[in-house]
Each structure stands twice: as structure tokens, then as C-alpha cells.
Amino acid sequence: MSDGQIYRQQEDIQRELAPLNIQLRHWPLVDHPALHQLLAQDQLIDSEKETILTELDCYFVELQASGYQSRDLIAIHPAIPGLDQLLAKFDRCHTHDDDEVRYIVAGSGIFGFVRPDRSQVELTVEAGEYINVPAGTEHWFYLTDQRRVKAIRYFIDTSGWVPIYTDTPIAFRLATTNS
């Protein structure tokens, strides 16, 4: 949090996110050994990604009722060529024309947000957590020190996810990356 306070209780986290209208939910992973085996792999081929998506489509069905049209799985890990350049697109303040919706299925990442009063807050999102960052919310994203995350991204329209960079400086970071 911007005052250096770290909150671990769900009600405290929700209170901090409320002014931003950010939704944070806990969505349990399906208890299926093959799914967990795939989630433990760094690299996935397309058919393995589709298996993961299909296993977790119960959540996509729920979101389709709200207008979400498609989903994909992104798997980020240290062996990706050009990883630092890829991550640089997200680790400065930006907004989107559409909601940014992710379900973290393995690993973790950190979202930072600029509140309406211009203070800043960061949130570590881990496996089993769903986050919806409303369109127009000034934010940034970076990986934890493990530099691994698998996330299902849900889209109403993929063109709405193009970052619109702002010049807001980031005041602090919860963790550092090895870049």
C-alpha cells in the first residue's frame, strides 16, 4: 500500500480497492491432476493451453453472460526470449479502453494502481485469483521475483487492451525483478 502498510485480510484489501471499482475474486482451480501438471510446466504448446482453458471454462461461461467473447492463456517465464522487452510494455502507468480481466492460474504478478486522489497502491495477485481492472483505470503490472505467471485473459474486444501510456511516475514497488 502507498503508506507501506501490507494488508493480508480480504476485507482490508477490498477496502483499499473499492475507490477504484476493482473486482478481486477467489476462483478455485479445478482439482484435476492433469491440469496441475500442465500448470507446473513453463512452456506449453497450443493444445496444452486449450486443455487448461477448457478445464476452467466454467468461469468463462459466467463471464460470457456479461459480454465477454473470447479468452486466451498467457504463460510468462524466464526462458522467454525478449522477456524484459515484453514486460516493459506493462510496467509503466497506462490505461485501456476496455476492462483488463485476468484469472491467475499459476505464479503471481503485481498490479499497481493510481487512486482518484493520486496516491498509489499495489496488489499481488496469485494463483486462484480473478481481477477485473475497469477501463480507464491508471495502472501498471510487473512480475514478482519468480518471474512466472500463467493467466487466462478474458476479452470483450481485444482492441480495447492497447495500452495508453500516461506520464505518471510510479512511487514505489513491492518487489523487484531480476532485469
PDB file of N, CA, C and O in Angstrom, residues 89-152:
ATOM      1  N   LYS A  89       6.331  -3.253 -21.682  1.00  0.00           N
ATOM      2  CA  LYS A  89       5.085  -2.671 -22.189  1.00  0.00           C
ATOM      3  C   LYS A  89       4.071  -2.428 -21.068  1.00  0.00           C
ATOM      4  O   LYS A  89       3.186  -1.609 -21.192  1.00  0.00           O
ATOM      5  N   PHE A  90       4.211  -3.167 -19.974  1.00  0.00           N
ATOM      6  CA  PHE A  90       3.196  -3.141 -18.928  1.00  0.00           C
ATOM      7  C   PHE A  90       3.654  -2.489 -17.632  1.00  0.00           C
ATOM      8  O   PHE A  90       2.841  -2.204 -16.776  1.00  0.00           O
ATOM      9  N   ASP A  91       4.967  -2.261 -17.474  1.00  0.00           N
ATOM     10  CA  ASP A  91       5.445  -1.827 -16.171  1.00  0.00           C
ATOM     11  C   ASP A  91       5.559  -0.318 -16.010  1.00  0.00           C
ATOM     12  O   ASP A  91       6.237   0.171 -15.122  1.00  0.00           O
ATOM     13  N   ARG A  92       4.868   0.430 -16.866  1.00  0.00           N
ATOM     14  CA  ARG A  92       4.717   1.869 -16.653  1.00  0.00           C
ATOM     15  C   ARG A  92       3.238   2.200 -16.660  1.00  0.00           C
ATOM     16  O   ARG A  92       2.423   1.419 -17.151  1.00  0.00           O
ATOM     17  N   CYS A  93       2.909   3.325 -16.080  1.00  0.00           N
ATOM     18  CA  CYS A  93       1.494   3.691 -15.930  1.00  0.00           C
ATOM     19  C   CYS A  93       0.808   3.791 -17.287  1.00  0.00           C
ATOM     20  O   CYS A  93       1.329   4.406 -18.216  1.00  0.00           O
ATOM     21  N   HIS A  94      -0.374   3.153 -17.359  1.00  0.00           N
ATOM     22  CA  HIS A  94      -1.170   3.195 -18.577  1.00  0.00           C
ATOM     23  C   HIS A  94      -2.634   2.913 -18.237  1.00  0.00           C
ATOM     24  O   HIS A  94      -2.962   2.538 -17.116  1.00  0.00           O
ATOM     25  N   THR A  95      -3.473   3.114 -19.218  1.00  0.00           N
ATOM     26  CA  THR A  95      -4.891   2.776 -19.119  1.00  0.00           C
ATOM     27  C   THR A  95      -5.250   1.939 -20.337  1.00  0.00           C
ATOM     28  O   THR A  95      -4.438   1.762 -21.246  1.00  0.00           O
ATOM     29  N   HIS A  96      -6.488   1.445 -20.358  1.00  0.00           N
ATOM     30  CA  HIS A  96      -7.034   0.727 -21.513  1.00  0.00           C
ATOM     31  C   HIS A  96      -8.450   1.232 -21.760  1.00  0.00           C
ATOM     32  O   HIS A  96      -9.114   1.724 -20.844  1.00  0.00           O
ATOM     33  N   ASP A  97      -8.912   1.069 -23.001  1.00  0.00           N
ATOM     34  CA  ASP A  97     -10.290   1.429 -23.343  1.00  0.00           C
ATOM     35  C   ASP A  97     -11.287   0.358 -22.934  1.00  0.00           C
ATOM     36  O   ASP A  97     -12.493   0.574 -23.029  1.00  0.00           O
ATOM     37  N   ASP A  98     -10.806  -0.794 -22.521  1.00  0.00           N
ATOM     38  CA  ASP A  98     -11.659  -1.895 -22.092  1.00  0.00           C
ATOM     39  C   ASP A  98     -11.172  -2.366 -20.730  1.00  0.00           C
ATOM     40  O   ASP A  98     -10.046  -2.058 -20.322  1.00  0.00           O
ATOM     41  N   ASP A  99     -11.997  -3.103 -20.031  1.00  0.00           N
ATOM     42  CA  ASP A  99     -11.569  -3.689 -18.764  1.00  0.00           C
ATOM     43  C   ASP A  99     -10.411  -4.649 -19.013  1.00  0.00           C
ATOM     44  O   ASP A  99     -10.364  -5.334 -20.036  1.00  0.00           O
ATOM     45  N   GLU A 100      -9.473  -4.708 -18.077  1.00  0.00           N
ATOM     46  CA  GLU A 100      -8.411  -5.713 -18.123  1.00  0.00           C
ATOM     47  C   GLU A 100      -8.819  -6.804 -17.136  1.00  0.00           C
ATOM     48  O   GLU A 100      -8.915  -6.562 -15.939  1.00  0.00           O
ATOM     49  N   VAL A 101      -9.065  -7.991 -17.673  1.00  0.00           N
ATOM     50  CA  VAL A 101      -9.624  -9.075 -16.873  1.00  0.00           C
ATOM     51  C   VAL A 101      -8.691 -10.277 -16.961  1.00  0.00           C
ATOM     52  O   VAL A 101      -8.413 -10.775 -18.050  1.00  0.00           O
ATOM     53  N   ARG A 102      -8.232 -10.727 -15.791  1.00  0.00           N
ATOM     54  CA  ARG A 102      -7.314 -11.861 -15.749  1.00  0.00           C
ATOM     55  C   ARG A 102      -7.682 -12.795 -14.611  1.00  0.00           C
ATOM     56  O   ARG A 102      -8.085 -12.361 -13.542  1.00  0.00           O
ATOM     57  N   TYR A 103      -7.478 -14.058 -14.887  1.00  0.00           N
ATOM     58  CA  TYR A 103      -7.603 -15.109 -13.871  1.00  0.00           C
ATOM     59  C   TYR A 103      -6.229 -15.750 -13.782  1.00  0.00           C
ATOM     60  O   TYR A 103      -5.770 -16.400 -14.728  1.00  0.00           O
ATOM     61  N   ILE A 104      -5.543 -15.545 -12.680  1.00  0.00           N
ATOM     62  CA  ILE A 104      -4.204 -16.088 -12.497  1.00  0.00           C
ATOM     63  C   ILE A 104      -4.346 -17.562 -12.128  1.00  0.00           C
ATOM     64  O   ILE A 104      -4.980 -17.901 -11.136  1.00  0.00           O
ATOM     65  N   VAL A 105      -3.757 -18.431 -12.946  1.00  0.00           N
ATOM     66  CA  VAL A 105      -3.886 -19.875 -12.716  1.00  0.00           C
ATOM     67  C   VAL A 105      -2.586 -20.507 -12.226  1.00  0.00           C
ATOM     68  O   VAL A 105      -2.596 -21.641 -11.747  1.00  0.00           O
ATOM     69  N   ALA A 106      -1.480 -19.774 -12.316  1.00  0.00           N
ATOM     70  CA  ALA A 106      -0.198 -20.242 -11.772  1.00  0.00           C
ATOM     71  C   ALA A 106       0.704 -19.025 -11.630  1.00  0.00           C
ATOM     72  O   ALA A 106       0.610 -18.073 -12.405  1.00  0.00           O
ATOM     73  N   GLY A 107       1.578 -19.054 -10.649  1.00  0.00           N
ATOM     74  CA  GLY A 107       2.504 -17.950 -10.444  1.00  0.00           C
ATOM     75  C   GLY A 107       1.824 -16.745  -9.831  1.00  0.00           C
ATOM     76  O   GLY A 107       0.750 -16.852  -9.223  1.00  0.00           O
ATOM     77  N   SER A 108       2.448 -15.582 -10.032  1.00  0.00           N
ATOM     78  CA  SER A 108       1.899 -14.353  -9.459  1.00  0.00           C
ATOM     79  C   SER A 108       2.451 -13.147 -10.192  1.00  0.00           C
ATOM     80  O   SER A 108       3.454 -13.221 -10.897  1.00  0.00           O
ATOM     81  N   GLY A 109       1.772 -12.039 -10.007  1.00  0.00           N
ATOM     82  CA  GLY A 109       2.188 -10.767 -10.571  1.00  0.00           C
ATOM     83  C   GLY A 109       1.694  -9.646  -9.694  1.00  0.00           C
ATOM     84  O   GLY A 109       0.877  -9.865  -8.788  1.00  0.00           O
ATOM     85  N   ILE A 110       2.181  -8.452  -9.958  1.00  0.00           N
ATOM     86  CA  ILE A 110       1.811  -7.300  -9.143  1.00  0.00           C
ATOM     87  C   ILE A 110       1.189  -6.236 -10.032  1.00  0.00           C
ATOM     88  O   ILE A 110       1.785  -5.809 -11.024  1.00  0.00           O
ATOM     89  N   PHE A 111      -0.015  -5.845  -9.663  1.00  0.00           N
ATOM     90  CA  PHE A 111      -0.689  -4.713 -10.292  1.00  0.00           C
ATOM     91  C   PHE A 111      -0.509  -3.505  -9.389  1.00  0.00           C
ATOM     92  O   PHE A 111      -0.706  -3.606  -8.176  1.00  0.00           O
ATOM     93  N   GLY A 112      -0.170  -2.393  -9.979  1.00  0.00           N
ATOM     94  CA  GLY A 112      -0.141  -1.123  -9.258  1.00  0.00           C
ATOM     95  C   GLY A 112      -1.242  -0.235  -9.799  1.00  0.00           C
ATOM     96  O   GLY A 112      -1.582  -0.315 -10.984  1.00  0.00           O
ATOM     97  N   PHE A 113      -1.789   0.605  -8.939  1.00  0.00           N
ATOM     98  CA  PHE A 113      -2.912   1.460  -9.330  1.00  0.00           C
ATOM     99  C   PHE A 113      -2.712   2.879  -8.817  1.00  0.00           C
ATOM    100  O   PHE A 113      -2.184   3.080  -7.720  1.00  0.00           O
ATOM    101  N   VAL A 114      -3.197   3.839  -9.598  1.00  0.00           N
ATOM    102  CA  VAL A 114      -3.241   5.232  -9.171  1.00  0.00           C
ATOM    103  C   VAL A 114      -4.675   5.501  -8.731  1.00  0.00           C
ATOM    104  O   VAL A 114      -5.611   5.348  -9.515  1.00  0.00           O
ATOM    105  N   ARG A 115      -4.829   5.863  -7.467  1.00  0.00           N
ATOM    106  CA  ARG A 115      -6.158   6.141  -6.919  1.00  0.00           C
ATOM    107  C   ARG A 115      -6.652   7.507  -7.375  1.00  0.00           C
ATOM    108  O   ARG A 115      -5.861   8.336  -7.838  1.00  0.00           O
ATOM    109  N   PRO A 116      -7.958   7.762  -7.208  1.00  0.00           N
ATOM    110  CA  PRO A 116      -8.506   9.068  -7.599  1.00  0.00           C
ATOM    111  C   PRO A 116      -7.807  10.255  -6.922  1.00  0.00           C
ATOM    112  O   PRO A 116      -7.699  11.326  -7.521  1.00  0.00           O
ATOM    113  N   ASP A 117      -7.285  10.055  -5.696  1.00  0.00           N
ATOM    114  CA  ASP A 117      -6.583  11.146  -5.000  1.00  0.00           C
ATOM    115  C   ASP A 117      -5.108  11.223  -5.401  1.00  0.00           C
ATOM    116  O   ASP A 117      -4.339  11.972  -4.823  1.00  0.00           O
ATOM    117  N   ARG A 118      -4.693  10.413  -6.401  1.00  0.00           N
ATOM    118  CA  ARG A 118      -3.347  10.329  -6.976  1.00  0.00           C
ATOM    119  C   ARG A 118      -2.367   9.545  -6.103  1.00  0.00           C
ATOM    120  O   ARG A 118      -1.209   9.415  -6.441  1.00  0.00           O
ATOM    121  N   SER A 119      -2.806   9.009  -4.957  1.00  0.00           N
ATOM    122  CA  SER A 119      -1.951   8.096  -4.208  1.00  0.00           C
ATOM    123  C   SER A 119      -1.891   6.785  -4.981  1.00  0.00           C
ATOM    124  O   SER A 119      -2.667   6.572  -5.918  1.00  0.00           O
ATOM    125  N   GLN A 120      -0.974   5.921  -4.602  1.00  0.00           N
ATOM    126  CA  GLN A 120      -0.784   4.680  -5.331  1.00  0.00           C
ATOM    127  C   GLN A 120      -0.854   3.489  -4.388  1.00  0.00           C
ATOM    128  O   GLN A 120      -0.552   3.597  -3.205  1.00  0.00           O
ATOM    129  N   VAL A 121      -1.261   2.369  -4.955  1.00  0.00           N
ATOM    130  CA  VAL A 121      -1.368   1.129  -4.197  1.00  0.00           C
ATOM    131  C   VAL A 121      -0.974  -0.020  -5.114  1.00  0.00           C
ATOM    132  O   VAL A 121      -1.187   0.056  -6.330  1.00  0.00           O
ATOM    133  N   GLU A 122      -0.353  -1.046  -4.551  1.00  0.00           N
ATOM    134  CA  GLU A 122      -0.007  -2.232  -5.327  1.00  0.00           C
ATOM    135  C   GLU A 122      -0.662  -3.455  -4.717  1.00  0.00           C
ATOM    136  O   GLU A 122      -0.894  -3.511  -3.506  1.00  0.00           O
ATOM    137  N   LEU A 123      -0.947  -4.421  -5.578  1.00  0.00           N
ATOM    138  CA  LEU A 123      -1.638  -5.636  -5.184  1.00  0.00           C
ATOM    139  C   LEU A 123      -0.952  -6.834  -5.828  1.00  0.00           C
ATOM    140  O   LEU A 123      -0.805  -6.879  -7.051  1.00  0.00           O
ATOM    141  N   THR A 124      -0.538  -7.790  -5.012  1.00  0.00           N
ATOM    142  CA  THR A 124      -0.005  -9.043  -5.538  1.00  0.00           C
ATOM    143  C   THR A 124      -1.177  -9.970  -5.821  1.00  0.00           C
ATOM    144  O   THR A 124      -2.004 -10.215  -4.937  1.00  0.00           O
ATOM    145  N   VAL A 125      -1.277 -10.430  -7.066  1.00  0.00           N
ATOM    146  CA  VAL A 125      -2.351 -11.325  -7.484  1.00  0.00           C
ATOM    147  C   VAL A 125      -1.723 -12.691  -7.727  1.00  0.00           C
ATOM    148  O   VAL A 125      -0.734 -12.812  -8.463  1.00  0.00           O
ATOM    149  N   GLU A 126      -2.302 -13.718  -7.093  1.00  0.00           N
ATOM    150  CA  GLU A 126      -1.716 -15.057  -7.107  1.00  0.00           C
ATOM    151  C   GLU A 126      -2.667 -16.074  -7.728  1.00  0.00           C
ATOM    152  O   GLU A 126      -3.829 -15.774  -7.981  1.00  0.00           O
ATOM    153  N   ALA A 127      -2.159 -17.287  -7.898  1.00  0.00           N
ATOM    154  CA  ALA A 127      -2.957 -18.370  -8.473  1.00  0.00           C
ATOM    155  C   ALA A 127      -4.272 -18.523  -7.716  1.00  0.00           C
ATOM    156  O   ALA A 127      -4.297 -18.506  -6.487  1.00  0.00           O
ATOM    157  N   GLY A 128      -5.349 -18.631  -8.494  1.00  0.00           N
ATOM    158  CA  GLY A 128      -6.678 -18.768  -7.919  1.00  0.00           C
ATOM    159  C   GLY A 128      -7.381 -17.440  -7.727  1.00  0.00           C
ATOM    160  O   GLY A 128      -8.478 -17.399  -7.171  1.00  0.00           O
ATOM    161  N   GLU A 129      -6.781 -16.353  -8.218  1.00  0.00           N
ATOM    162  CA  GLU A 129      -7.414 -15.037  -8.076  1.00  0.00           C
ATOM    163  C   GLU A 129      -7.776 -14.464  -9.440  1.00  0.00           C
ATOM    164  O   GLU A 129      -7.003 -14.546 -10.397  1.00  0.00           O
ATOM    165  N   TYR A 130      -8.961 -13.879  -9.473  1.00  0.00           N
ATOM    166  CA  TYR A 130      -9.513 -13.217 -10.655  1.00  0.00           C
ATOM    167  C   TYR A 130      -9.504 -11.730 -10.357  1.00  0.00           C
ATOM    168  O   TYR A 130      -9.893 -11.300  -9.264  1.00  0.00           O
ATOM    169  N   ILE A 131      -9.062 -10.926 -11.326  1.00  0.00           N
ATOM    170  CA  ILE A 131      -9.075  -9.486 -11.160  1.00  0.00           C
ATOM    171  C   ILE A 131      -9.681  -8.838 -12.396  1.00  0.00           C
ATOM    172  O   ILE A 131      -9.429  -9.271 -13.525  1.00  0.00           O
ATOM    173  N   ASN A 132     -10.505  -7.827 -12.156  1.00  0.00           N
ATOM    174  CA  ASN A 132     -11.084  -7.025 -13.231  1.00  0.00           C
ATOM    175  C   ASN A 132     -10.727  -5.577 -12.940  1.00  0.00           C
ATOM    176  O   ASN A 132     -11.193  -4.997 -11.960  1.00  0.00           O
ATOM    177  N   VAL A 133      -9.857  -5.016 -13.792  1.00  0.00           N
ATOM    178  CA  VAL A 133      -9.439  -3.623 -13.689  1.00  0.00           C
ATOM    179  C   VAL A 133     -10.292  -2.836 -14.683  1.00  0.00           C
ATOM    180  O   VAL A 133     -10.182  -3.043 -15.893  1.00  0.00           O
ATOM    181  N   PRO A 134     -11.175  -1.947 -14.193  1.00  0.00           N
ATOM    182  CA  PRO A 134     -12.078  -1.241 -15.098  1.00  0.00           C
ATOM    183  C   PRO A 134     -11.353  -0.382 -16.145  1.00  0.00           C
ATOM    184  O   PRO A 134     -10.263   0.142 -15.888  1.00  0.00           O
ATOM    185  N   ALA A 135     -11.964  -0.268 -17.303  1.00  0.00           N
ATOM    186  CA  ALA A 135     -11.446   0.592 -18.368  1.00  0.00           C
ATOM    187  C   ALA A 135     -11.156   1.977 -17.796  1.00  0.00           C
ATOM    188  O   ALA A 135     -11.896   2.480 -16.949  1.00  0.00           O
ATOM    189  N   GLY A 136     -10.065   2.571 -18.254  1.00  0.00           N
ATOM    190  CA  GLY A 136      -9.706   3.910 -17.824  1.00  0.00           C
ATOM    191  C   GLY A 136      -8.956   3.987 -16.504  1.00  0.00           C
ATOM    192  O   GLY A 136      -8.535   5.068 -16.103  1.00  0.00           O
ATOM    193  N   THR A 137      -8.767   2.860 -15.829  1.00  0.00           N
ATOM    194  CA  THR A 137      -8.046   2.846 -14.561  1.00  0.00           C
ATOM    195  C   THR A 137      -6.548   2.913 -14.831  1.00  0.00           C
ATOM    196  O   THR A 137      -5.998   2.074 -15.543  1.00  0.00           O
ATOM    197  N   GLU A 138      -5.890   3.898 -14.256  1.00  0.00           N
ATOM    198  CA  GLU A 138      -4.454   4.048 -14.443  1.00  0.00           C
ATOM    199  C   GLU A 138      -3.746   2.982 -13.597  1.00  0.00           C
ATOM    200  O   GLU A 138      -3.963   2.891 -12.389  1.00  0.00           O
ATOM    201  N   HIS A 139      -2.929   2.163 -14.266  1.00  0.00           N
ATOM    202  CA  HIS A 139      -2.293   1.034 -13.588  1.00  0.00           C
ATOM    203  C   HIS A 139      -0.990   0.641 -14.276  1.00  0.00           C
ATOM    204  O   HIS A 139      -0.649   1.164 -15.328  1.00  0.00           O
ATOM    205  N   TRP A 140      -0.296  -0.301 -13.659  1.00  0.00           N
ATOM    206  CA  TRP A 140       0.894  -0.921 -14.225  1.00  0.00           C
ATOM    207  C   TRP A 140       0.933  -2.361 -13.732  1.00  0.00           C
ATOM    208  O   TRP A 140       0.186  -2.737 -12.840  1.00  0.00           O
ATOM    209  N   PHE A 141       1.808  -3.162 -14.329  1.00  0.00           N
ATOM    210  CA  PHE A 141       1.915  -4.571 -13.962  1.00  0.00           C
ATOM    211  C   PHE A 141       3.365  -5.001 -14.094  1.00  0.00           C
ATOM    212  O   PHE A 141       4.056  -4.621 -15.039  1.00  0.00           O
ATOM    213  N   TYR A 142       3.822  -5.812 -13.147  1.00  0.00           N
ATOM    214  CA  TYR A 142       5.142  -6.427 -13.259  1.00  0.00           C
ATOM    215  C   TYR A 142       5.122  -7.758 -12.528  1.00  0.00           C
ATOM    216  O   TYR A 142       4.198  -8.051 -11.762  1.00  0.00           O
ATOM    217  N   LEU A 143       6.147  -8.552 -12.779  1.00  0.00           N
ATOM    218  CA  LEU A 143       6.219  -9.879 -12.176  1.00  0.00           C
ATOM    219  C   LEU A 143       6.904  -9.826 -10.812  1.00  0.00           C
ATOM    220  O   LEU A 143       7.706  -8.935 -10.546  1.00  0.00           O
ATOM    221  N   THR A 144       6.594 -10.804  -9.996  1.00  0.00           N
ATOM    222  CA  THR A 144       7.317 -10.988  -8.747  1.00  0.00           C
ATOM    223  C   THR A 144       8.698 -11.553  -9.075  1.00  0.00           C
ATOM    224  O   THR A 144       9.005 -11.853 -10.241  1.00  0.00           O
ATOM    225  N   ASP A 145       9.532 -11.735  -8.070  1.00  0.00           N
ATOM    226  CA  ASP A 145      10.895 -12.232  -8.287  1.00  0.00           C
ATOM    227  C   ASP A 145      10.947 -13.595  -8.974  1.00  0.00           C
ATOM    228  O   ASP A 145      11.938 -13.923  -9.621  1.00  0.00           O
ATOM    229  N   GLN A 146       9.901 -14.406  -8.866  1.00  0.00           N
ATOM    230  CA  GLN A 146       9.893 -15.719  -9.527  1.00  0.00           C
ATOM    231  C   GLN A 146       9.773 -15.594 -11.046  1.00  0.00           C
ATOM    232  O   GLN A 146      10.085 -16.531 -11.766  1.00  0.00           O
ATOM    233  N   ARG A 147       9.279 -14.447 -11.516  1.00  0.00           N
ATOM    234  CA  ARG A 147       9.147 -14.152 -12.951  1.00  0.00           C
ATOM    235  C   ARG A 147       8.368 -15.230 -13.704  1.00  0.00           C
ATOM    236  O   ARG A 147       8.697 -15.614 -14.819  1.00  0.00           O
ATOM    237  N   ARG A 148       7.296 -15.691 -13.070  1.00  0.00           N
ATOM    238  CA  ARG A 148       6.438 -16.708 -13.688  1.00  0.00           C
ATOM    239  C   ARG A 148       4.984 -16.360 -13.405  1.00  0.00           C
ATOM    240  O   ARG A 148       4.618 -16.118 -12.261  1.00  0.00           O
ATOM    241  N   VAL A 149       4.186 -16.420 -14.458  1.00  0.00           N
ATOM    242  CA  VAL A 149       2.745 -16.276 -14.283  1.00  0.00           C
ATOM    243  C   VAL A 149       2.055 -16.921 -15.473  1.00  0.00           C
ATOM    244  O   VAL A 149       2.546 -16.861 -16.601  1.00  0.00           O
ATOM    245  N   LYS A 150       0.965 -17.584 -15.183  1.00  0.00           N
ATOM    246  CA  LYS A 150       0.049 -18.058 -16.221  1.00  0.00           C
ATOM    247  C   LYS A 150      -1.286 -17.414 -15.899  1.00  0.00           C
ATOM    248  O   LYS A 150      -1.755 -17.486 -14.753  1.00  0.00           O
ATOM    249  N   ALA A 151      -1.876 -16.800 -16.909  1.00  0.00           N
ATOM    250  CA  ALA A 151      -3.136 -16.103 -16.690  1.00  0.00           C
ATOM    251  C   ALA A 151      -4.059 -16.313 -17.874  1.00  0.00           C
ATOM    252  O   ALA A 151      -3.628 -16.279 -19.029  1.00  0.00           O
ATOM    253  N   ILE A 152      -5.322 -16.517 -17.554  1.00  0.00           N
ATOM    254  CA  ILE A 152      -6.352 -16.515 -18.586  1.00  0.00           C
ATOM    255  C   ILE A 152      -6.812 -15.076 -18.710  1.00  0.00           C
ATOM    256  O   ILE A 152      -7.153 -14.432 -17.714  1.00  0.00           O
TER     257      ILE A 152
END
